[in-house]
Coordinates of C-alpha atoms and ligand atoms in Angstrom, one line a residue:
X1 CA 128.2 97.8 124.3
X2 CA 129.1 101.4 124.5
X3 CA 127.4 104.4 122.7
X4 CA 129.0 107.9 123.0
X5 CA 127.9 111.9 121.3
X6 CA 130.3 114.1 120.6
X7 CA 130.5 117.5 117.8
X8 CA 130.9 116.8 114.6
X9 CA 130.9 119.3 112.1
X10 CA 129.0 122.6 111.4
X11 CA 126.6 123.1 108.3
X12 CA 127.2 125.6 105.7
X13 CA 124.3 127.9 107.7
X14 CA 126.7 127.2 110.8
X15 CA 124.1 124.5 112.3
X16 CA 125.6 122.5 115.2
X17 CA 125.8 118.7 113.8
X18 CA 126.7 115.9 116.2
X19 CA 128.1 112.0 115.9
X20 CA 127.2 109.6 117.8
X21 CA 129.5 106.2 118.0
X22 CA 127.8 102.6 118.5
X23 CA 129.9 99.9 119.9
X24 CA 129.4 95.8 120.5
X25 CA 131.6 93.7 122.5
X26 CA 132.5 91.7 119.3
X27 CA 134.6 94.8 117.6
X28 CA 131.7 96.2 115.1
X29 CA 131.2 100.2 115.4
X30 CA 129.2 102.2 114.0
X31 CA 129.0 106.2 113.3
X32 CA 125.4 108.3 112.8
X33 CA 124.9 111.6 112.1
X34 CA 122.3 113.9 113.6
X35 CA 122.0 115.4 109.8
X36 CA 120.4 113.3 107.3
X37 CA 120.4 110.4 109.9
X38 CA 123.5 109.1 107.9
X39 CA 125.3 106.3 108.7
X40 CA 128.7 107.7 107.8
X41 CA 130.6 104.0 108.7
X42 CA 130.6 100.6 109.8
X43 CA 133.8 98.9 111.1
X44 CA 134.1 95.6 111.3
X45 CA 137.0 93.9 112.9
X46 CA 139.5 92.9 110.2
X47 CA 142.9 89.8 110.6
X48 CA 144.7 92.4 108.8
X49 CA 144.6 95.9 109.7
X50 CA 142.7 95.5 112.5
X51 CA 138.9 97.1 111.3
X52 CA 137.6 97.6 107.9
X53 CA 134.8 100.3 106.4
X54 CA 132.3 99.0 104.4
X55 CA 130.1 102.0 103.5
X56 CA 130.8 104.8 101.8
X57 CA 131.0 107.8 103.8
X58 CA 132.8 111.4 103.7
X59 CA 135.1 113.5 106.5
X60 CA 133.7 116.3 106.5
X61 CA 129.7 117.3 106.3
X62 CA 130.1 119.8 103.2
X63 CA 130.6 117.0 101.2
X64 CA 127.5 115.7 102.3
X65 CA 125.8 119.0 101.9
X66 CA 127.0 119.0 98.3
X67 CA 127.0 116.0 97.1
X68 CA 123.5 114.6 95.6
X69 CA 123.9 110.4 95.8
X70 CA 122.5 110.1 99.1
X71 CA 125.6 108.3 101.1
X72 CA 124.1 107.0 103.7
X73 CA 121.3 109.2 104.5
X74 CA 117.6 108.7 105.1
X75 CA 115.0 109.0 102.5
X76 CA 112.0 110.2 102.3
X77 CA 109.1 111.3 102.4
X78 CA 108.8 109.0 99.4
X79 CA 111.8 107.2 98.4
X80 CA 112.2 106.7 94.5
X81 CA 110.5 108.2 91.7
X82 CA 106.3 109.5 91.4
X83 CA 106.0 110.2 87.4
X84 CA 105.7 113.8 86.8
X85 CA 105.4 114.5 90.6
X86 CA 102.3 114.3 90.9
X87 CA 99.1 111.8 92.6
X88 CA 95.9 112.0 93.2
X89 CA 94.2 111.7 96.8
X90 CA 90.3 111.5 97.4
X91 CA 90.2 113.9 94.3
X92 CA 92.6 116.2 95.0
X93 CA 96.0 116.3 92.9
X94 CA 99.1 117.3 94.3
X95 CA 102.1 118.6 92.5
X96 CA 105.2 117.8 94.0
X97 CA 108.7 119.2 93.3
X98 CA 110.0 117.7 89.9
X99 CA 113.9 117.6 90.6
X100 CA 114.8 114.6 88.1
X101 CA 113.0 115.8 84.6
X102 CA 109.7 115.9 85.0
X103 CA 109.4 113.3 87.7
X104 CA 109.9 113.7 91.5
X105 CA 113.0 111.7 93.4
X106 CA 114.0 110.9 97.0
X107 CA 111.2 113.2 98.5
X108 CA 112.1 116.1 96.5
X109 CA 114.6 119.6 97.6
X110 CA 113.5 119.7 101.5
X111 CA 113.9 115.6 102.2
X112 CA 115.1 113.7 105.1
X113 CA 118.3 113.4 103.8
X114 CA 119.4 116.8 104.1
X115 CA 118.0 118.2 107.3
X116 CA 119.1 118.1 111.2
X117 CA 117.3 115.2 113.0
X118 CA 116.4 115.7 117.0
X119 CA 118.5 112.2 118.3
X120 CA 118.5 110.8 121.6
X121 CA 120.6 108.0 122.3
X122 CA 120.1 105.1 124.0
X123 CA 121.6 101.9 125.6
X124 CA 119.6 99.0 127.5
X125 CA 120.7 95.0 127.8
X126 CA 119.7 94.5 123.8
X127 CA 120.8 97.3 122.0
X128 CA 122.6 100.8 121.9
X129 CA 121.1 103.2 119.3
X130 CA 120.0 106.7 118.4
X131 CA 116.3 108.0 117.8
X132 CA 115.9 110.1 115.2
X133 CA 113.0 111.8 114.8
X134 CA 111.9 114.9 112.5
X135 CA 108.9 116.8 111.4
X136 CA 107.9 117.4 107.6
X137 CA 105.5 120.8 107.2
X138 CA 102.7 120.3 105.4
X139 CA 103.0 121.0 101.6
X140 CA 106.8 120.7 101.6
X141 CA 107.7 119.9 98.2
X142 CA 104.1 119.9 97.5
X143 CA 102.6 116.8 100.0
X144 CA 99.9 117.2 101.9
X145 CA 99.8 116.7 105.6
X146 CA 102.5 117.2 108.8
X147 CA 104.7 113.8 108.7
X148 CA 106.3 113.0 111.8
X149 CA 109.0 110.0 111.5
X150 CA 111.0 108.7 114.1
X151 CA 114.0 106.5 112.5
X152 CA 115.9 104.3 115.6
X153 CA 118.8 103.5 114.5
X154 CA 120.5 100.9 116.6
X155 CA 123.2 97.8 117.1
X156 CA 123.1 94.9 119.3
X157 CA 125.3 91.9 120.1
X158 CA 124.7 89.8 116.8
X159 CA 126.1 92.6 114.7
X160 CA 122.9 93.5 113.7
X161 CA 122.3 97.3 112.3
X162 CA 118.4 97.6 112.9
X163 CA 116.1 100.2 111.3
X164 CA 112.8 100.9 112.9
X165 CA 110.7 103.2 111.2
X166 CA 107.5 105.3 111.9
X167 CA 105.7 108.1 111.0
X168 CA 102.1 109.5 111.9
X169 CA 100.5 112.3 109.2
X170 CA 97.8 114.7 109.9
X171 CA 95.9 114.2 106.7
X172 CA 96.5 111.4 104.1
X173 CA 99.6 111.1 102.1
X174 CA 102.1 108.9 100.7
X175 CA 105.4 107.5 102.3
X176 CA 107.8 105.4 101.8
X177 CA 111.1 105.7 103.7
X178 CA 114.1 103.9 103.4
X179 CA 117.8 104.2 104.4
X180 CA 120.5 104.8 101.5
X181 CA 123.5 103.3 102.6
X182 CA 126.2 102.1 100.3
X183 CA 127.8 98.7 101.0
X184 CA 131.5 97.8 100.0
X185 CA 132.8 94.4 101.8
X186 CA 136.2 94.8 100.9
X187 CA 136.6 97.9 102.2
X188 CA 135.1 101.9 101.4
X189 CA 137.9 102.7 99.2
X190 CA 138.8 99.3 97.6
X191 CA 137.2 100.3 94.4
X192 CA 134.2 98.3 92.2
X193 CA 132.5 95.8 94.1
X194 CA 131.7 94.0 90.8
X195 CA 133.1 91.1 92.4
X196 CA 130.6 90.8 95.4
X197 CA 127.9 87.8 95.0
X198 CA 124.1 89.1 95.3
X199 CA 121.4 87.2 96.2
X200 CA 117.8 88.6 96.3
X201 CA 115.1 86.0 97.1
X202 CA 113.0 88.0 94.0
X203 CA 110.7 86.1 91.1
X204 CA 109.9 89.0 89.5
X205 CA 110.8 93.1 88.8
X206 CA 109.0 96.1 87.9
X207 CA 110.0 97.5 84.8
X208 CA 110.3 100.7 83.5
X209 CA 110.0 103.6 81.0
X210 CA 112.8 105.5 79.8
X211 CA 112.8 108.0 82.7
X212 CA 112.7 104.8 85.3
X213 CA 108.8 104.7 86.3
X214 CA 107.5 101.4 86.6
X215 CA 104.9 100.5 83.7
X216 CA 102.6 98.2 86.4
X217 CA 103.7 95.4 85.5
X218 CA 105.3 92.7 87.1
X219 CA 107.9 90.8 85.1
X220 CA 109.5 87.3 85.7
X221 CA 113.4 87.8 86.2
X222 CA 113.7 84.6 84.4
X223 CA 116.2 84.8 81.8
X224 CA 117.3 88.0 82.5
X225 CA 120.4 89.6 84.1
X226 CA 118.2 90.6 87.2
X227 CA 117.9 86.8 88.0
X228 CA 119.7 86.9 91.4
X229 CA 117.8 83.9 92.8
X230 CA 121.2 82.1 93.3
X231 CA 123.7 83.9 94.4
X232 CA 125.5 86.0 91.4
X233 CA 128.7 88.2 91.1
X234 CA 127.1 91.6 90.3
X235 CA 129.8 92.1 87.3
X236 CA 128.8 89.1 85.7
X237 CA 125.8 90.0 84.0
X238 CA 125.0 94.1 83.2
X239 CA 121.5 95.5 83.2
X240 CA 122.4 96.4 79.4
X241 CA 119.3 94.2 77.6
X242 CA 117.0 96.4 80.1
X243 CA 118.6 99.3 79.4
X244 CA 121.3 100.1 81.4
X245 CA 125.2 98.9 80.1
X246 CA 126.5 99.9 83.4
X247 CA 124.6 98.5 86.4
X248 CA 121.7 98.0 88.2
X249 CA 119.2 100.4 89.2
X250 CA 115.9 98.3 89.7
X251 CA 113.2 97.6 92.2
X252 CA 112.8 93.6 93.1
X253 CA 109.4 92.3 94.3
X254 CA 110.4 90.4 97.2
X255 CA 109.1 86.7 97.5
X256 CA 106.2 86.1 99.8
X257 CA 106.1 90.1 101.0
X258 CA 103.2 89.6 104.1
X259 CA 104.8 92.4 106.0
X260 CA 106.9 89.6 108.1
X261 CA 110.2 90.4 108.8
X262 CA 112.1 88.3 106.6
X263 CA 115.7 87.5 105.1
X264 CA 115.5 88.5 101.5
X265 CA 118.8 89.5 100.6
X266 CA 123.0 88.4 100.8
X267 CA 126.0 90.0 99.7
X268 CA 129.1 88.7 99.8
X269 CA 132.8 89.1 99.2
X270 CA 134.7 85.9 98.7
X271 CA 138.3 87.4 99.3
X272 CA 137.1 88.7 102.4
X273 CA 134.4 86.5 103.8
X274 CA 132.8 89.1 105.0
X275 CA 129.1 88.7 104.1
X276 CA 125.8 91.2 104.9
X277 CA 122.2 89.3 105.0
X278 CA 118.9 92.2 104.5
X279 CA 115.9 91.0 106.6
X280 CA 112.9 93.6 105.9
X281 CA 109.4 93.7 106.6
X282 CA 109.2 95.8 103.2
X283 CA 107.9 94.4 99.4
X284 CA 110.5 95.6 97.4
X285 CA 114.2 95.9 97.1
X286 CA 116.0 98.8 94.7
X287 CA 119.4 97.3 94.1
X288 CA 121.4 100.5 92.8
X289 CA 124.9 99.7 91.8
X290 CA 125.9 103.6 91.8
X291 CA 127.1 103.2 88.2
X292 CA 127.3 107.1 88.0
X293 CA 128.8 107.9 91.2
X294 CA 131.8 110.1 90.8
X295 CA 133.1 112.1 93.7
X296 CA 136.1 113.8 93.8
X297 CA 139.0 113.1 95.8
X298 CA 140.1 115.9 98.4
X299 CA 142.9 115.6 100.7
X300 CA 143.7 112.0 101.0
X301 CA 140.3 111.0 100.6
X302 CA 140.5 109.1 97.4
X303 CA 137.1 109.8 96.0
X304 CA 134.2 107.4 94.9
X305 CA 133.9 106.3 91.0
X306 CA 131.4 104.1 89.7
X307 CA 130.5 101.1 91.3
X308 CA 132.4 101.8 94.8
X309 CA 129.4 100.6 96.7
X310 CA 126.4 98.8 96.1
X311 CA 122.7 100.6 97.8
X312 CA 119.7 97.7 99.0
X313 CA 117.1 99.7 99.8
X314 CA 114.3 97.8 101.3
X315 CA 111.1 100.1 100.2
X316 CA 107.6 100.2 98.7
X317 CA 107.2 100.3 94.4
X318 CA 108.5 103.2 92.8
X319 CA 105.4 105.1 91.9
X320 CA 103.2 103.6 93.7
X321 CA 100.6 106.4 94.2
X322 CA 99.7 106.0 90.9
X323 CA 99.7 102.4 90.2
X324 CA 96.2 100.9 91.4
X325 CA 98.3 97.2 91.1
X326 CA 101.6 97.8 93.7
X327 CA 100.8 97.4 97.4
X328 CA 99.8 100.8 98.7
X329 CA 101.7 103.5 99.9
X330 CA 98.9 105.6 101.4
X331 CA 99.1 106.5 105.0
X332 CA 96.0 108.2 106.4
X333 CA 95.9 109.6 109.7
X334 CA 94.1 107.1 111.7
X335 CA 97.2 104.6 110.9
X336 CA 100.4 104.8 112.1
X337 CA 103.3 104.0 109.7
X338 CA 105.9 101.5 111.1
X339 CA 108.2 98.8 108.9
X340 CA 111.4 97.3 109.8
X341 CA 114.6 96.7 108.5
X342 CA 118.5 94.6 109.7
X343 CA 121.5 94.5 107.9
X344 CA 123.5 92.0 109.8
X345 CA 127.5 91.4 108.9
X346 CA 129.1 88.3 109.3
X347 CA 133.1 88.9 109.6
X348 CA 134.1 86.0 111.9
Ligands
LIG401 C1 118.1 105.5 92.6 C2 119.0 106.0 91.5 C3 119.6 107.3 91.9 C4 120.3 107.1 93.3 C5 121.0 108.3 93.8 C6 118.8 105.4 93.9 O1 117.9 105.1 94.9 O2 117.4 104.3 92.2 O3 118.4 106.1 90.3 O4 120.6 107.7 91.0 O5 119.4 106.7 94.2 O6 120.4 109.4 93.7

């Protein structure tokens, strides 16, 4: 296994941003960024033309400054939507940035996604990664409390992508971090991955209002197109009776969520045979089909339209700081924050 830094790019302020490239002895690499903590690709070895991308992933980092789908990035400090940006802890309400209507998304203007990480890589006998780690000022986008995270970021030998997360706050808040990634099996510019089989080990869903905030309740997937307990091609049913004629954009309550690391998730692309299984220690799963993604081609990069690559983020409830019901997201400072999460392709 190999693991090398080298320049990348320069921000728009003129920031230094670096790349670091992951290798295993069985052909997979991988490429992080020290900004956002992206992952801007995964190669797998490929019969044909030799290694295949299957996330999406820009050239050059303006179009990641600019570009507002999260390809690839970190997320945080709270990942998915709080209705009108706001919770309430030990009697004090905080009012975060609202930058999707009324409601707060993705941690708001000043996330993890957008920001230069400190990374240190590393190689031992297991793994090679990266360790990413970031501080977020107290009342940024209105939170309370100094969040440190560390992200590490690392391959190993079983083509395993592994996500260790932790974070340690100075007074109580809520978090909820997750990676943003966007898979495509058959390759980052193949176009839809309608055709890709999803399985999510899920019973039930949290469903939503108009603006996408969970109404509390949990809902069997029985009988509806977010039944994905046997595996499914994601074009065969659309999310149109809940809503949504063009995709999916919903959280799954995983199966038997006890904070175990567990496999709860397979996607799959027949033509190919290249699959991706999604072990978390996590409760929920958004499944976001990027129905509205549209970026622009430049150059020869073809561009991404809707459904070029499918997001599993492995995360707590949407909402969650103000739904007494969902597993809590409240991290005080006495506790240390720390879940786990491996995509692992299968190619061979
Ligand atoms: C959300 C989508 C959002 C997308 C990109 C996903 O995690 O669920 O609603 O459009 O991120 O911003």
């Amino acid at each position: 296994m190999k693991i090398f830094k080298e320049f990348y790019d320069q921000t728009a302020e003129g920031l230094r941003v670096d790349r670091f490239v992951l290798s295993n002895d069985r052909g997979v690499s991988v490429e992080l960024l020290s900004y956002g903590a992206i992952v801007s690709s995964v190669k797998l070895p490929d019969r044909e033309s030799g290694h295949v991308d299957v996330v999406l992933g820009f050239d050059k980092l303006k179009d990641y400054e600019e570009n507002d789908s999260y390809i690839g990035a970190m997320v945080g400090r709270y990942a998915n939507r709080i209705a009108g940006g706001r919770f309430t802890i030990d009697k004090t309400e905080y009012q975060l940035t609202q930058n999707e209507d009324v409601n707060h998304l993705h941690g708001g203007n000043f996330g993890l996604n957008n920001r230069i990480w400190d990374a240190l890589h590393y190689e031992n006998d297991e793994e090679v990664g990266v360790a990413f780690t970031t501080e977020l000022e107290d009342g940024l986008d209105g939170y309370p409390g100094t969040l440190q995270v560390c992200v590490k970021i690392s391959l190993n030998q079983n083509n395993q992508l592994c996500f260790d997360y932790s974070a340690q706050t100075d007074r109580s808040t809520h978090v909820n971090l997750t990676h943003h990634g966007y898979f495509n099996l058959a390759g980052r510019f193949s176009g839809s991955c309608e055709n890709h089989y999803l399985w999510i080990d899920a019973d039930f869903y949290t469903p939503t209002d108009a603006g996408q905030i969970p109404t509390g309740e949990f809902r069997t997937v029985e009988n509806t197109p977010l039944d994905f307990r046997t595996p499914k091609r994601l074009g065969q049913d659309n999310a149109a009776p809940l809503g949504d004629p063009e995709g999916f954009d919903n959280n799954w309550v995983l199966n038997k969520a006890d904070g175990e690391l567990k496999l709860i998730a397979e996607l799959s692309d027949h033509e190919s045979e290249r699959r991706l299984y999604v072990s978390t220690t996590q409760p929920g799963l958004q499944c976001y089909t990027a129905q509205y993604m549209a970026v622009e081609g430049k150059g020869d990069f073809p561009g991404y339209g809707p459904r070029a690559g499918v997001a599993l983020e492995s995360q707590h409830f949407p909402d969650t700081p103000n739904q007494p019901n969902f597993p809590s997201t409240l991290l005080l400072p006495s506790e240390a924050y720390h879940h786990t999460t491996i995509y692992q392709f299968d190619f061979e």
